[in-house]
């Protein structure tokens, strides 16, 4: 998509850590992209990727040129 920046990263969040997110103790996650950049991500964006084991996998984050959130999706 034109005008968006994409960041790829992997997550391996246990079910225990995920409970902290849902309790509200953790509101933002800091992830390191495959390019080595550090990105803060609102934890609520992970809900649709959650299962009984936590959140695991490789993801693609799309942001505008002003770094506003556009989308988060599972990447291959």
CSV table of N, CA, C and O in Angstrom, one decimal, residues 22-55:
chain,number,residue,atom,x,y,z
A,22,UNK,N,-4.0,-8.7,29.7
A,22,UNK,CA,-5.5,-8.6,29.8
A,22,UNK,C,-5.9,-8.0,31.2
A,22,UNK,O,-7.0,-7.5,31.3
A,23,UNK,N,-5.1,-8.2,32.2
A,23,UNK,CA,-5.4,-7.5,33.5
A,23,UNK,C,-5.1,-6.0,33.4
A,23,UNK,O,-5.5,-5.3,34.4
A,24,UNK,N,-4.4,-5.6,32.4
A,24,UNK,CA,-4.1,-4.2,32.3
A,24,UNK,C,-2.8,-3.7,32.9
A,24,UNK,O,-2.4,-2.6,32.8
A,25,UNK,N,-2.0,-4.7,33.4
A,25,UNK,CA,-0.7,-4.4,33.9
A,25,UNK,C,0.3,-4.0,32.8
A,25,UNK,O,1.2,-3.2,33.1
A,26,UNK,N,0.1,-4.6,31.7
A,26,UNK,CA,0.9,-4.2,30.5
A,26,UNK,C,0.0,-3.6,29.4
A,26,UNK,O,-0.9,-4.3,29.0
A,27,UNK,N,0.3,-2.4,29.0
A,27,UNK,CA,-0.5,-1.8,28.0
A,27,UNK,C,0.2,-1.7,26.7
A,27,UNK,O,-0.4,-1.6,25.7
A,28,UNK,N,1.5,-1.6,26.7
A,28,UNK,CA,2.3,-1.5,25.5
A,28,UNK,C,3.4,-2.6,25.5
A,28,UNK,O,4.0,-2.9,26.6
A,29,UNK,N,3.7,-3.1,24.4
A,29,UNK,CA,4.9,-4.0,24.2
A,29,UNK,C,5.9,-3.3,23.4
A,29,UNK,O,5.6,-2.6,22.4
A,30,UNK,N,7.2,-3.6,23.7
A,30,UNK,CA,8.3,-3.1,22.9
A,30,UNK,C,8.9,-4.3,22.2
A,30,UNK,O,9.2,-5.3,22.8
A,31,UNK,N,8.9,-4.2,20.9
A,31,UNK,CA,9.4,-5.3,20.0
A,31,UNK,C,10.6,-4.8,19.2
A,31,UNK,O,10.6,-3.6,18.9
A,32,UNK,N,11.5,-5.7,18.9
A,32,UNK,CA,12.6,-5.3,18.0
A,32,UNK,C,12.2,-5.9,16.6
A,32,UNK,O,12.0,-7.1,16.5
A,33,UNK,N,12.2,-5.1,15.6
A,33,UNK,CA,11.9,-5.5,14.2
A,33,UNK,C,13.1,-6.3,13.7
A,33,UNK,O,14.2,-6.3,14.2
A,34,UNK,N,12.8,-7.0,12.6
A,34,UNK,CA,13.9,-7.8,11.9
A,34,UNK,C,15.0,-6.9,11.4
A,34,UNK,O,16.1,-7.3,11.2
A,35,UNK,N,14.7,-5.6,11.2
A,35,UNK,CA,15.7,-4.6,10.8
A,35,UNK,C,16.5,-4.0,11.9
A,35,UNK,O,17.4,-3.2,11.7
A,36,UNK,N,16.1,-4.4,13.2
A,36,UNK,CA,16.8,-3.9,14.4
A,36,UNK,C,16.2,-2.7,15.0
A,36,UNK,O,16.7,-2.2,16.0
A,37,UNK,N,15.1,-2.2,14.5
A,37,UNK,CA,14.4,-1.0,15.1
A,37,UNK,C,13.6,-1.5,16.3
A,37,UNK,O,13.1,-2.6,16.3
A,38,UNK,N,13.4,-0.6,17.2
A,38,UNK,CA,12.6,-0.9,18.4
A,38,UNK,C,11.3,-0.1,18.2
A,38,UNK,O,11.3,1.1,17.9
A,39,UNK,N,10.2,-0.9,18.3
A,39,UNK,CA,8.8,-0.3,18.1
A,39,UNK,C,7.9,-0.6,19.2
A,39,UNK,O,8.0,-1.7,19.8
A,40,UNK,N,7.2,0.4,19.7
A,40,UNK,CA,6.2,0.2,20.8
A,40,UNK,C,4.9,-0.1,20.1
A,40,UNK,O,4.5,0.6,19.2
A,41,UNK,N,4.2,-1.1,20.7
A,41,UNK,CA,2.9,-1.6,20.1
A,41,UNK,C,1.9,-1.7,21.2
A,41,UNK,O,2.1,-2.2,22.3
A,42,UNK,N,0.7,-1.1,20.9
A,42,UNK,CA,-0.4,-1.2,21.9
A,42,UNK,C,-0.8,-2.7,22.0
A,42,UNK,O,-1.1,-3.3,21.0
A,43,UNK,N,-0.8,-3.2,23.2
A,43,UNK,CA,-1.1,-4.6,23.5
A,43,UNK,C,-2.4,-5.1,23.0
A,43,UNK,O,-2.6,-6.2,22.7
A,44,UNK,N,-3.4,-4.2,22.9
A,44,UNK,CA,-4.7,-4.6,22.5
A,44,UNK,C,-4.8,-5.1,21.1
A,44,UNK,O,-5.7,-5.8,20.7
A,45,UNK,N,-3.8,-4.7,20.3
A,45,UNK,CA,-3.7,-5.2,18.9
A,45,UNK,C,-3.4,-6.7,18.8
A,45,UNK,O,-3.6,-7.3,17.7
A,46,UNK,N,-3.0,-7.3,19.9
A,46,UNK,CA,-2.6,-8.7,19.8
A,46,UNK,C,-3.8,-9.6,20.1
A,46,UNK,O,-3.7,-10.8,19.9
A,47,UNK,N,-4.9,-9.1,20.6
A,47,UNK,CA,-6.0,-10.0,21.0
A,47,UNK,C,-6.5,-11.0,19.9
A,47,UNK,O,-6.7,-12.1,20.2
A,48,UNK,N,-6.5,-10.5,18.7
A,48,UNK,CA,-7.0,-11.5,17.7
A,48,UNK,C,-6.1,-12.6,17.3
A,48,UNK,O,-6.4,-13.5,16.6
A,49,UNK,N,-4.8,-12.5,17.8
A,49,UNK,CA,-3.8,-13.5,17.5
A,49,UNK,C,-3.6,-14.4,18.7
A,49,UNK,O,-2.7,-15.3,18.7
A,50,UNK,N,-4.4,-14.3,19.7
A,50,UNK,CA,-4.2,-15.0,21.0
A,50,UNK,C,-4.9,-16.4,21.0
A,50,UNK,O,-6.0,-16.5,20.5
A,51,UNK,N,-4.2,-17.4,21.5
A,51,UNK,CA,-4.8,-18.7,21.8
A,51,UNK,C,-4.5,-19.1,23.2
A,51,UNK,O,-3.9,-18.3,24.0
A,52,UNK,N,-4.8,-20.3,23.6
A,52,UNK,CA,-4.6,-20.7,25.0
A,52,UNK,C,-3.1,-20.8,25.4
A,52,UNK,O,-2.8,-20.9,26.6
A,53,UNK,N,-2.2,-20.7,24.4
A,53,UNK,CA,-0.8,-20.8,24.7
A,53,UNK,C,-0.1,-19.5,24.7
A,53,UNK,O,1.1,-19.4,25.0
A,54,UNK,N,-0.8,-18.4,24.4
A,54,UNK,CA,-0.3,-17.1,24.3
A,54,UNK,C,-0.3,-16.5,22.9
A,54,UNK,O,-1.3,-16.8,22.2
A,55,UNK,N,0.7,-15.8,22.5
A,55,UNK,CA,0.8,-15.2,21.2
A,55,UNK,C,2.2,-15.6,20.6
A,55,UNK,O,3.2,-15.3,21.2
